[in-house]
Short mmCIF file of C-alpha atoms in Angstrom, two decimals:
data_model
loop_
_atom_site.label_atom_id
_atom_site.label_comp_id
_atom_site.label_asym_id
_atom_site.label_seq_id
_atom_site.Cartn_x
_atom_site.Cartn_y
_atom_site.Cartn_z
CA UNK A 1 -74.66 -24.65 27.85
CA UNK A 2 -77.13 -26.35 29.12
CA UNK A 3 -80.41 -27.78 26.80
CA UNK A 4 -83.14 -25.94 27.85
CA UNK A 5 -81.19 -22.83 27.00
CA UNK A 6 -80.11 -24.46 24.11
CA UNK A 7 -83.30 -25.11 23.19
CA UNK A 8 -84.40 -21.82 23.10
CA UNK A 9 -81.51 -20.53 21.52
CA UNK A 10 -81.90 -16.84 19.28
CA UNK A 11 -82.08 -17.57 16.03
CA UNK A 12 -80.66 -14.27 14.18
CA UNK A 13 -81.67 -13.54 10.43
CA UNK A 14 -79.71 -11.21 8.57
CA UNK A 15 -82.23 -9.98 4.97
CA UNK A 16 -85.31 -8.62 6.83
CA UNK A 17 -86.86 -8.86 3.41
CA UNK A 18 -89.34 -11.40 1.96
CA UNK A 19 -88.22 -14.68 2.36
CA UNK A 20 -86.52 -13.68 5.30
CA UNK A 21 -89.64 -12.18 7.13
CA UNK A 22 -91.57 -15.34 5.76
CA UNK A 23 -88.84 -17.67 7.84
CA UNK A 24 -88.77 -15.46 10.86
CA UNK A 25 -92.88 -15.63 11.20
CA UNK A 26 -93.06 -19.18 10.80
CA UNK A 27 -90.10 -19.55 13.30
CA UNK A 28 -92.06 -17.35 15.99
CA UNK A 29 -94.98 -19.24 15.71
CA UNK A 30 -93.38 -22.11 16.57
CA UNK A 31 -92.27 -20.68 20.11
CA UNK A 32 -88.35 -19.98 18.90
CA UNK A 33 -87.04 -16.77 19.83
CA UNK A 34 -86.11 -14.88 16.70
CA UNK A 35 -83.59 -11.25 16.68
CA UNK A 36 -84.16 -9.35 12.88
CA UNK A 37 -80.76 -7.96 11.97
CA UNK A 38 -81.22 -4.73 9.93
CA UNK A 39 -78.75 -2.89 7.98
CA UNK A 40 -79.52 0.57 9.43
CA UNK A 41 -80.79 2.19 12.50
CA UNK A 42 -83.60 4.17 10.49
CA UNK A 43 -84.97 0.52 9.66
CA UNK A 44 -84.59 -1.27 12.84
CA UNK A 45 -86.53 1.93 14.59
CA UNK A 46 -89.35 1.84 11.87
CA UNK A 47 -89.95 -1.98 12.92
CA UNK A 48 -89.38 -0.52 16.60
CA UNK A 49 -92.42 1.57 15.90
CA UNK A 50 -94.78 -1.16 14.37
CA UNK A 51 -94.38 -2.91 17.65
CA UNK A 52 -91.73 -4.99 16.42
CA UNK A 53 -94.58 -7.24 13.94
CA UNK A 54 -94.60 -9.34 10.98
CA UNK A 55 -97.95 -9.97 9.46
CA UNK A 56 -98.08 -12.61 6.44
CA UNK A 57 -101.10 -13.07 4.30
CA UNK A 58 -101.45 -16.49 2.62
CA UNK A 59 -102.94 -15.42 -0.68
CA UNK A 60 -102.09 -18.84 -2.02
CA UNK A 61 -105.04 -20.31 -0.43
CA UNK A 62 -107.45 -18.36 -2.45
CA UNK A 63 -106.25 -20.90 -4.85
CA UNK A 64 -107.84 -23.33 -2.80
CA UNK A 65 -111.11 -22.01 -2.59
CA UNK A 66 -113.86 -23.81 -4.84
CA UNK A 67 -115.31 -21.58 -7.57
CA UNK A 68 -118.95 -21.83 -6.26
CA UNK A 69 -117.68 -20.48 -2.73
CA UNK A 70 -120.40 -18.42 -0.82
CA UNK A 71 -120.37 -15.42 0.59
CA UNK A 72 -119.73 -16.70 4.05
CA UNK A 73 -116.40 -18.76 3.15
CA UNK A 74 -115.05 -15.83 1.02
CA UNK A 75 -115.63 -13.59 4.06
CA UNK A 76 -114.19 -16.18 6.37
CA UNK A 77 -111.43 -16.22 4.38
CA UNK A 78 -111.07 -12.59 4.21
CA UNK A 79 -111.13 -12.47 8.43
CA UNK A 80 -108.74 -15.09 8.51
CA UNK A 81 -106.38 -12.61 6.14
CA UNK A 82 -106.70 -9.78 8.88
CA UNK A 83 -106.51 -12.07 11.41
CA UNK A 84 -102.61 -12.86 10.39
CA UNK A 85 -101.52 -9.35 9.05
CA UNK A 86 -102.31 -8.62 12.77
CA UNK A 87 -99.65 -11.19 14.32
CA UNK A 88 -98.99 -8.97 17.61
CA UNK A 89 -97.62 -12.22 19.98
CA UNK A 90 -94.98 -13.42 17.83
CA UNK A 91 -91.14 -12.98 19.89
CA UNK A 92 -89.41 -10.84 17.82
CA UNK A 93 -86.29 -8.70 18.85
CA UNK A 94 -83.88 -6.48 16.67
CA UNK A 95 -80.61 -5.17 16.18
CA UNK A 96 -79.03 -3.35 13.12
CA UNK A 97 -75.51 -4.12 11.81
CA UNK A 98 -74.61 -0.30 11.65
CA UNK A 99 -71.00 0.32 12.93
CA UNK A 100 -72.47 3.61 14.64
CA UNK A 101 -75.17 1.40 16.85
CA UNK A 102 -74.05 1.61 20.92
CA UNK A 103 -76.27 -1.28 21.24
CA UNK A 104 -74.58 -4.61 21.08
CA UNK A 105 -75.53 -7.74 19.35
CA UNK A 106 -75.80 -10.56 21.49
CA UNK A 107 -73.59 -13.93 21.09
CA UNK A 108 -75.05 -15.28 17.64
CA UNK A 109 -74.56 -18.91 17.09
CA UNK A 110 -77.61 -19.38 14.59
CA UNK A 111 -77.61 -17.36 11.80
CA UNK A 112 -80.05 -17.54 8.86
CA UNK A 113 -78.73 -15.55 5.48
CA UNK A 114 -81.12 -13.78 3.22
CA UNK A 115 -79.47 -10.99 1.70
CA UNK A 116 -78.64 -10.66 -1.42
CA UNK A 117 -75.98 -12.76 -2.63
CA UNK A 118 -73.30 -9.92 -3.07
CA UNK A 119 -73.55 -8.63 0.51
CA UNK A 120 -73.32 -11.99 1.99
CA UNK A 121 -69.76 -11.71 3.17
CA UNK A 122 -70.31 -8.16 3.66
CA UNK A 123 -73.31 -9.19 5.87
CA UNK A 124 -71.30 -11.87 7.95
CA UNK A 125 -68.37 -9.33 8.12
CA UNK A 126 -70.49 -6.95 9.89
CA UNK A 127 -71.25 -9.16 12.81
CA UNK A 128 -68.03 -11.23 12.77
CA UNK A 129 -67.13 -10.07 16.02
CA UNK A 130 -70.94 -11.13 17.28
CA UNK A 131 -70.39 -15.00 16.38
CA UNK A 132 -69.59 -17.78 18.19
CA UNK A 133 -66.51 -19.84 17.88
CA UNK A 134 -68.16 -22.66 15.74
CA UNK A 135 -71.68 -20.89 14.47
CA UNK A 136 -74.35 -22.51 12.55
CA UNK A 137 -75.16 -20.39 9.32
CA UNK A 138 -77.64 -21.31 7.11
CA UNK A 139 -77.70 -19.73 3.36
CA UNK A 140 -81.25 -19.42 1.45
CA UNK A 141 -80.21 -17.31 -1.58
CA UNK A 142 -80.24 -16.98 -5.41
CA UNK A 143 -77.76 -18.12 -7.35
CA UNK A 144 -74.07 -20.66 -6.38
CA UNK A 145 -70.76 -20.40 -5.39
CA UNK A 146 -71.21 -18.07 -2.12
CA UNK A 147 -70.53 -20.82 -0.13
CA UNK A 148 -66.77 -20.89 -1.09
CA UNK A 149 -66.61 -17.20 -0.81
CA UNK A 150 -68.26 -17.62 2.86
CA UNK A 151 -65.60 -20.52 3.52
CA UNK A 152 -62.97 -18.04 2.12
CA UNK A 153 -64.05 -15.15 3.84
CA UNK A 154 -63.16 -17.14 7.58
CA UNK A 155 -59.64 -18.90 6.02
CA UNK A 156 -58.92 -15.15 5.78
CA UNK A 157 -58.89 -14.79 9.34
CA UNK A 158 -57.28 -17.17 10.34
CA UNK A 159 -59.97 -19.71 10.92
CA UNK A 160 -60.47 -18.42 13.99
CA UNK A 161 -64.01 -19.28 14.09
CA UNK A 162 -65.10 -22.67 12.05
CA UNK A 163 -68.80 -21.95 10.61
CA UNK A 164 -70.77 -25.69 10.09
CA UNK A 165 -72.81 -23.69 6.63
CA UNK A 166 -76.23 -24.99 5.75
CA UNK A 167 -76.97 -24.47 2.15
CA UNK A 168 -80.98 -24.10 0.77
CA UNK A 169 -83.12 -23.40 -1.95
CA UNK A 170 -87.16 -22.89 -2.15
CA UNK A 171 -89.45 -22.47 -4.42
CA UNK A 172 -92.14 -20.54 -2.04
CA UNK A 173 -93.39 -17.46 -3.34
CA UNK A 174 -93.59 -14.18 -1.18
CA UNK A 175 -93.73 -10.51 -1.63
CA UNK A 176 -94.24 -7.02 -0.08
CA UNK A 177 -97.52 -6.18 0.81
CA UNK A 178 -98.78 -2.49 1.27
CA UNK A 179 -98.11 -2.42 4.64
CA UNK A 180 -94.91 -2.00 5.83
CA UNK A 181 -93.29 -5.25 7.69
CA UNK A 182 -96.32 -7.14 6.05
CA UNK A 183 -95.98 -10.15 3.13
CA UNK A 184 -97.82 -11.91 0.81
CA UNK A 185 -97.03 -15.90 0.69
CA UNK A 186 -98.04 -15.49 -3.05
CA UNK A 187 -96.86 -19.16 -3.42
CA UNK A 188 -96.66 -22.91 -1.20
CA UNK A 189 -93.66 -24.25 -2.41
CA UNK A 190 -90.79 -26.71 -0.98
CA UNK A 191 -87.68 -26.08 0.55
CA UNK A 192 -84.18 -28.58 0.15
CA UNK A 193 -81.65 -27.98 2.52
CA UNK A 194 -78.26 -29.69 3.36
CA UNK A 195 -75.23 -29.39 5.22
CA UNK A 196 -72.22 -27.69 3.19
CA UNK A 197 -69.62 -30.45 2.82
CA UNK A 198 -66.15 -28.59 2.76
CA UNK A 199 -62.94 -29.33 4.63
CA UNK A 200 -64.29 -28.90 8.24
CA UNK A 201 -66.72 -31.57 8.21
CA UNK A 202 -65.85 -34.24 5.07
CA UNK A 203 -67.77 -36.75 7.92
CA UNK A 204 -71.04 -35.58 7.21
CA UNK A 205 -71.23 -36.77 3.53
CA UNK A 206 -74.16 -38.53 4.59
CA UNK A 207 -76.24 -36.77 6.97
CA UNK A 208 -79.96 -37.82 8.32
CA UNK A 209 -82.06 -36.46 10.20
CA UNK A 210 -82.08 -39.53 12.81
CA UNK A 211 -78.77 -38.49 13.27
CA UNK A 212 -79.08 -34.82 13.51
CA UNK A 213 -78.42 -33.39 16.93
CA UNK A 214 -82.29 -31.89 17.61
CA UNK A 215 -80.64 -28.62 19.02
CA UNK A 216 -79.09 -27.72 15.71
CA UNK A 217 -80.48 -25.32 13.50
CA UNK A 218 -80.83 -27.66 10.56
CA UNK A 219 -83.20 -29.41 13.00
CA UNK A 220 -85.05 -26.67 13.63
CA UNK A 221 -85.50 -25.43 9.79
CA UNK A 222 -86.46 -29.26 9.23
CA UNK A 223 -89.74 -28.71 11.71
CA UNK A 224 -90.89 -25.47 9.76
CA UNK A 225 -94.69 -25.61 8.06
CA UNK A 226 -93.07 -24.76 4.81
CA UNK A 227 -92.33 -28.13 3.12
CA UNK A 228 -88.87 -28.37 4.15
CA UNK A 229 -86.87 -31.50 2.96
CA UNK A 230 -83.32 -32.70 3.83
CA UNK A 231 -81.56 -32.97 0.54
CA UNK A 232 -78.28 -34.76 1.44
CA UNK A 233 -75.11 -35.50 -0.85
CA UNK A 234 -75.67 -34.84 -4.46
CA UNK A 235 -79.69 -34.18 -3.68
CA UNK A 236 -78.89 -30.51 -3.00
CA UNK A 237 -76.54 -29.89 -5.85
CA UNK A 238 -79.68 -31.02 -8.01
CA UNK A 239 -82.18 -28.97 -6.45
CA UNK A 240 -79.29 -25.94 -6.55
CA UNK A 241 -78.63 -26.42 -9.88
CA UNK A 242 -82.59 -26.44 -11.00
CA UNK A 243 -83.09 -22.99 -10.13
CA UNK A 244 -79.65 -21.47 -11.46
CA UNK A 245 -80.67 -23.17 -14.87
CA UNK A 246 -83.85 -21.52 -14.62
CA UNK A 247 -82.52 -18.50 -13.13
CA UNK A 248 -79.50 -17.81 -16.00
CA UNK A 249 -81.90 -18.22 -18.41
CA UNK A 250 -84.92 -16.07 -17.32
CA UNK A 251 -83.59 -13.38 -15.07
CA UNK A 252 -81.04 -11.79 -17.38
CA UNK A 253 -83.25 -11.94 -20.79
CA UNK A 254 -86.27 -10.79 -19.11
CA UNK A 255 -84.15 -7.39 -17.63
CA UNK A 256 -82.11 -7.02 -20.86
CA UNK A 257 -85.15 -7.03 -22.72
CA UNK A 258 -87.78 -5.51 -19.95
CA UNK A 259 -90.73 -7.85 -20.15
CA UNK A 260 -92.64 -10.44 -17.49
CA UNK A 261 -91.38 -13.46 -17.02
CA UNK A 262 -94.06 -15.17 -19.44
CA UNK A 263 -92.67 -13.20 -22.84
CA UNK A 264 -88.97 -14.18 -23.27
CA UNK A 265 -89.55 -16.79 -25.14
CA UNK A 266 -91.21 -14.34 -27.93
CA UNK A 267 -89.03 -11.74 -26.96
CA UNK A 268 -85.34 -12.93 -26.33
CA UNK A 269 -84.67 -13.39 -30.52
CA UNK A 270 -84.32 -9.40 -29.85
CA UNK A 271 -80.94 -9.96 -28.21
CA UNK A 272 -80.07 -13.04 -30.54
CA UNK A 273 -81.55 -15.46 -32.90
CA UNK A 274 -82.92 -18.95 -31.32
CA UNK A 275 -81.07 -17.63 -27.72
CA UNK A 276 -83.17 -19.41 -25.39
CA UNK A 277 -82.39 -22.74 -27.28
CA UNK A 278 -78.97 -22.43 -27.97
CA UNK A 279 -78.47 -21.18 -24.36
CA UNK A 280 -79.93 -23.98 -22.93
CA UNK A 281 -77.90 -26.00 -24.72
CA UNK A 282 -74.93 -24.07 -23.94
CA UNK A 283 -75.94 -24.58 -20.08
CA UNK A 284 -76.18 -28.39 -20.33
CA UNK A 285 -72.43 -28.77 -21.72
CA UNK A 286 -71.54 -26.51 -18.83
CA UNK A 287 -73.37 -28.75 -15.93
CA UNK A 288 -72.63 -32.04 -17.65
CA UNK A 289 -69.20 -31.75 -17.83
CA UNK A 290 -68.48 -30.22 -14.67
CA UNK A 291 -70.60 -32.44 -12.64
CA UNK A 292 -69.50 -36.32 -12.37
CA UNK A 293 -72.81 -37.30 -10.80
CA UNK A 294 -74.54 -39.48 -13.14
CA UNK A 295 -78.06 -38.19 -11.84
CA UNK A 296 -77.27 -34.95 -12.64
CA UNK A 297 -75.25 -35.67 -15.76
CA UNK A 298 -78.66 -37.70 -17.17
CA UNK A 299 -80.97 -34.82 -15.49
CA UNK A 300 -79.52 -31.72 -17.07
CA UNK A 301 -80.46 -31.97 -20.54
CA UNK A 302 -80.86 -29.30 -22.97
CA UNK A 303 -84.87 -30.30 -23.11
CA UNK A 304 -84.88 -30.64 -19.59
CA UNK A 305 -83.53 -26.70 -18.77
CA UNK A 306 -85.71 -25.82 -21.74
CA UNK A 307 -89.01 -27.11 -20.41
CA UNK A 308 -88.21 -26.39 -16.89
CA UNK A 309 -87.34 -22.96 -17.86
CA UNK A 310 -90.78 -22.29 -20.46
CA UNK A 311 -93.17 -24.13 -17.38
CA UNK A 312 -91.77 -21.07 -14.14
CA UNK A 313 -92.41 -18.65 -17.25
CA UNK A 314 -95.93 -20.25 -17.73
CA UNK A 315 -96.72 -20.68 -14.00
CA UNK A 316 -94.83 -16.47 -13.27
CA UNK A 317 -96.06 -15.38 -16.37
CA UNK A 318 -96.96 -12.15 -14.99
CA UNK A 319 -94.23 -11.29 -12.63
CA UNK A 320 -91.23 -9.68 -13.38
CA UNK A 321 -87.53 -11.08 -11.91
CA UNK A 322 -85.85 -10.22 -9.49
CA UNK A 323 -83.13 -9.25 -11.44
CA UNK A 324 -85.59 -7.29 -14.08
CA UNK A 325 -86.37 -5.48 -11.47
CA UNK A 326 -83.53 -4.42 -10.26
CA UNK A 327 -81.27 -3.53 -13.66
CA UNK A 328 -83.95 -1.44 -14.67
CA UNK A 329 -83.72 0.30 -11.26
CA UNK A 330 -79.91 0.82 -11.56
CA UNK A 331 -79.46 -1.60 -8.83
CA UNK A 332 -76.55 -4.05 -8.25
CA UNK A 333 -78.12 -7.59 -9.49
CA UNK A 334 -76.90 -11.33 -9.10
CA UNK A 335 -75.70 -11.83 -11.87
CA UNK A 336 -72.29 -13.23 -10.54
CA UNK A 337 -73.49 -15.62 -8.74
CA UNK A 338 -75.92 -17.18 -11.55
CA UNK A 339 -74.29 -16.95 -15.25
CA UNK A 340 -71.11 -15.43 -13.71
CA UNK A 341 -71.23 -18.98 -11.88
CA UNK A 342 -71.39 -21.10 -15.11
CA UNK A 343 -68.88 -18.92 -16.65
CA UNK A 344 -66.56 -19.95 -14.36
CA UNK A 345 -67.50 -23.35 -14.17
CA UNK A 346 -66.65 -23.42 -17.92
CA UNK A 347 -63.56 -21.77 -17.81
CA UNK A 348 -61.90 -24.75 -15.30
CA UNK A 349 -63.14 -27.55 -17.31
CA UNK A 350 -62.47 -26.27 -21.13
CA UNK A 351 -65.95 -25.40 -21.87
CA UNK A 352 -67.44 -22.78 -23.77
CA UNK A 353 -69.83 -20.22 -22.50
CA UNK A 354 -70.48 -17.52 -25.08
CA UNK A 355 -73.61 -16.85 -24.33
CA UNK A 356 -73.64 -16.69 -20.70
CA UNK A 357 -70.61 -14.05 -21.36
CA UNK A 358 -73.20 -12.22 -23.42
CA UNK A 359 -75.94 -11.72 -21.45
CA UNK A 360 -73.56 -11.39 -18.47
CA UNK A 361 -71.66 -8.53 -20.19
CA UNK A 362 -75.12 -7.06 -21.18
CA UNK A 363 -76.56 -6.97 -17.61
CA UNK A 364 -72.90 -6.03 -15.70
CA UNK A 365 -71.69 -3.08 -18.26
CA UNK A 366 -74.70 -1.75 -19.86
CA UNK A 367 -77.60 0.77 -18.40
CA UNK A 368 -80.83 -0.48 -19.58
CA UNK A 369 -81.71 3.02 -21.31
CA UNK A 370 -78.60 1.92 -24.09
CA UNK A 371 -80.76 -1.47 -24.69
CA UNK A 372 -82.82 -0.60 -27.48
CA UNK A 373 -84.07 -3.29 -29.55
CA UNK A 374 -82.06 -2.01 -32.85
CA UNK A 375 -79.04 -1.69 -31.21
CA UNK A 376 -79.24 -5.33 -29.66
CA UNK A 377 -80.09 -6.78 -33.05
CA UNK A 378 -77.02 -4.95 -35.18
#
């Protein structure tokens, strides 16, 4: 292949849903050809029929604005809104992943994941037969451990194919807006991203990005206007670990008990006396003795997890997880792959995790109508 083709590669994203869409705009802007995957027909034709458009508002600039703003910058500001919800050039194509679509996929050798983490290896299944020999996928998800089920998932045939995995995390804020295919970047944030270091590619312990081939995907992601940082080694595992801390402590108290983000800490005695605290110490036995980084080891204190988890409750105060959202919906949440992750974790190096096993068994087996307050407190 040669590198003008290479260079303007399809970049495929599979989760046409906030994040996702957030990716895909900035991607277009930049001139890279970009195919949404969708999971159905009905919702590939719907973006069919809005002229296959993304439109992103940057509400987090109204941050920006000085409190003593005229008239004339708040208006300007308001044009320059409209002017991006109505993002008509962008390159966008689409396929769905429905087993009834005639239309093929074409050859996908970039692939950005934003699903859900529990249809991850559904997702890749889907388009298995679409991928190259040796594709680059690149995982920007809640939660750990999909990566092994991703690396499992292609042992199980027969490593016919050999996926180089990118792993990521980000702390950017976006949302539906009212209009459909539209988003709200609701907040600038950063996002780490590193090669997955497993058995078909030990070499690249030590990646950077002078030595990145400029083609690759990870090169591509590294050019994006969204504050993204190469996190080699350990870096990642860090930057991984500072959101599952925060997420296994947030998400599952603030669905068991059905409050924003900003009230578990007055709310989560409901489930159990001093929770939060003991949890968080709970979590740092977990981390510290499976971990044998010393950074992370000395980082993931039980004050550390506590005040990172009470400042994204300060800063979210009124939003409601992800997960909140959808156990009190009756939807299938990530639990697994946050304190089902620890759990594990524990189990293979001796350590106990009662509380993760309690709000995990709360959130997997219970329907939030049965959580009421008395019962949690008997």
């Amino acid at each position: 292949m040669n590198s003008a083709k290479l260079k303007n590669e399809v970049i495929h994203i599979l989760g046409v849903g906030s994040i996702g869409s957030l990716i895909a705009f900035h991607l277009s802007k930049m001139g890279k050809p970009v195919s949404l995957i969708f999971r159905n027909r009905e919702k590939e034709k719907l973006f069919s029929e809005n002229g296959f458009r993304l439109g992103l508002t940057n509400s987090y600039l109204k941050r920006k604005l000085p409190q003593n703003s005229s008239q004339i910058v708040s208006r300007e500001f308001q044009e320059h809104i409209q002017v991006l919800k109505k993002s008509s050039g962008l390159n966008f194509k689409s396929d769905s992943i429905s087993t009834s679509d005639p239309k093929p996929i074409e050859k996908i050798n970039k692939l950005i994941i934003t699903t859900k983490t529990f249809s991850t290896v559904e997702a890749i299944s889907s388009v298995y037969n679409h991928l190259s020999l040796q594709p680059e996928i690149f995982l920007l998800q809640n939660g750990m451990g999909v990566a092994e089920e991703v690396f499992s998932f292609f042992k199980s045939m027969n490593n016919e194919k050999v996926p180089k995995l990118i792993l990521g995390t980000t702390t950017h804020g976006c949302m539906p807006d009212t209009d459909i295919f539209c988003y709200v970047h609701t907040g600038f944030g950063t996002c780490h991203i590193s090669e997955y270091i497993s058995e078909y590619n030990l070499k690249n312990t030590d990646v950077s990005y002078a030595s990145l081939n400029k083609n690759s995907l990870i090169s591509t992601l590294l050019q994006l206007p969204l504050n993204v940082e190469l996190a080699p080694g350990p870096d990642i595992d860090i930057h991984l670990l500072k959101k599952l801390v925060v997420n296994a402590v947030l998400n599952p108290i603030s669905a068991i008990v059905n409050c924003r983000n900003g009230l578990i800490f007055e709310k989560a005695d409901i489930i159990r006396k001093d929770l939060i605290s003991d949890l968080c110490t709970e979590i740092s036995s977990i981390i510290t003795n499976t971990y044998k980084e010393d950074r992370i080891k000395s980082l993931f204190t039980r004050d550390f997890i506590y005040n990172t988890v009470f400042d994204v409750c300060q800063v979210t105060y009124n939003n409601y997880s992800s997960m909140n959202i959808d156990f009190n919906s009756k939807r299938q949440t990530e639990i697994k792959y946050i304190n089902g992750y620890l759990i594990n974790i524990a189990n293979k190096n001796g350590v106990g995790s009662a509380l993760n096993k309690l709000l995990y068994d709360l959130i997997s087996n219970t329907q939030p109508s049965v959580l009421d307050p008395e019962i949690l407190t008997q």
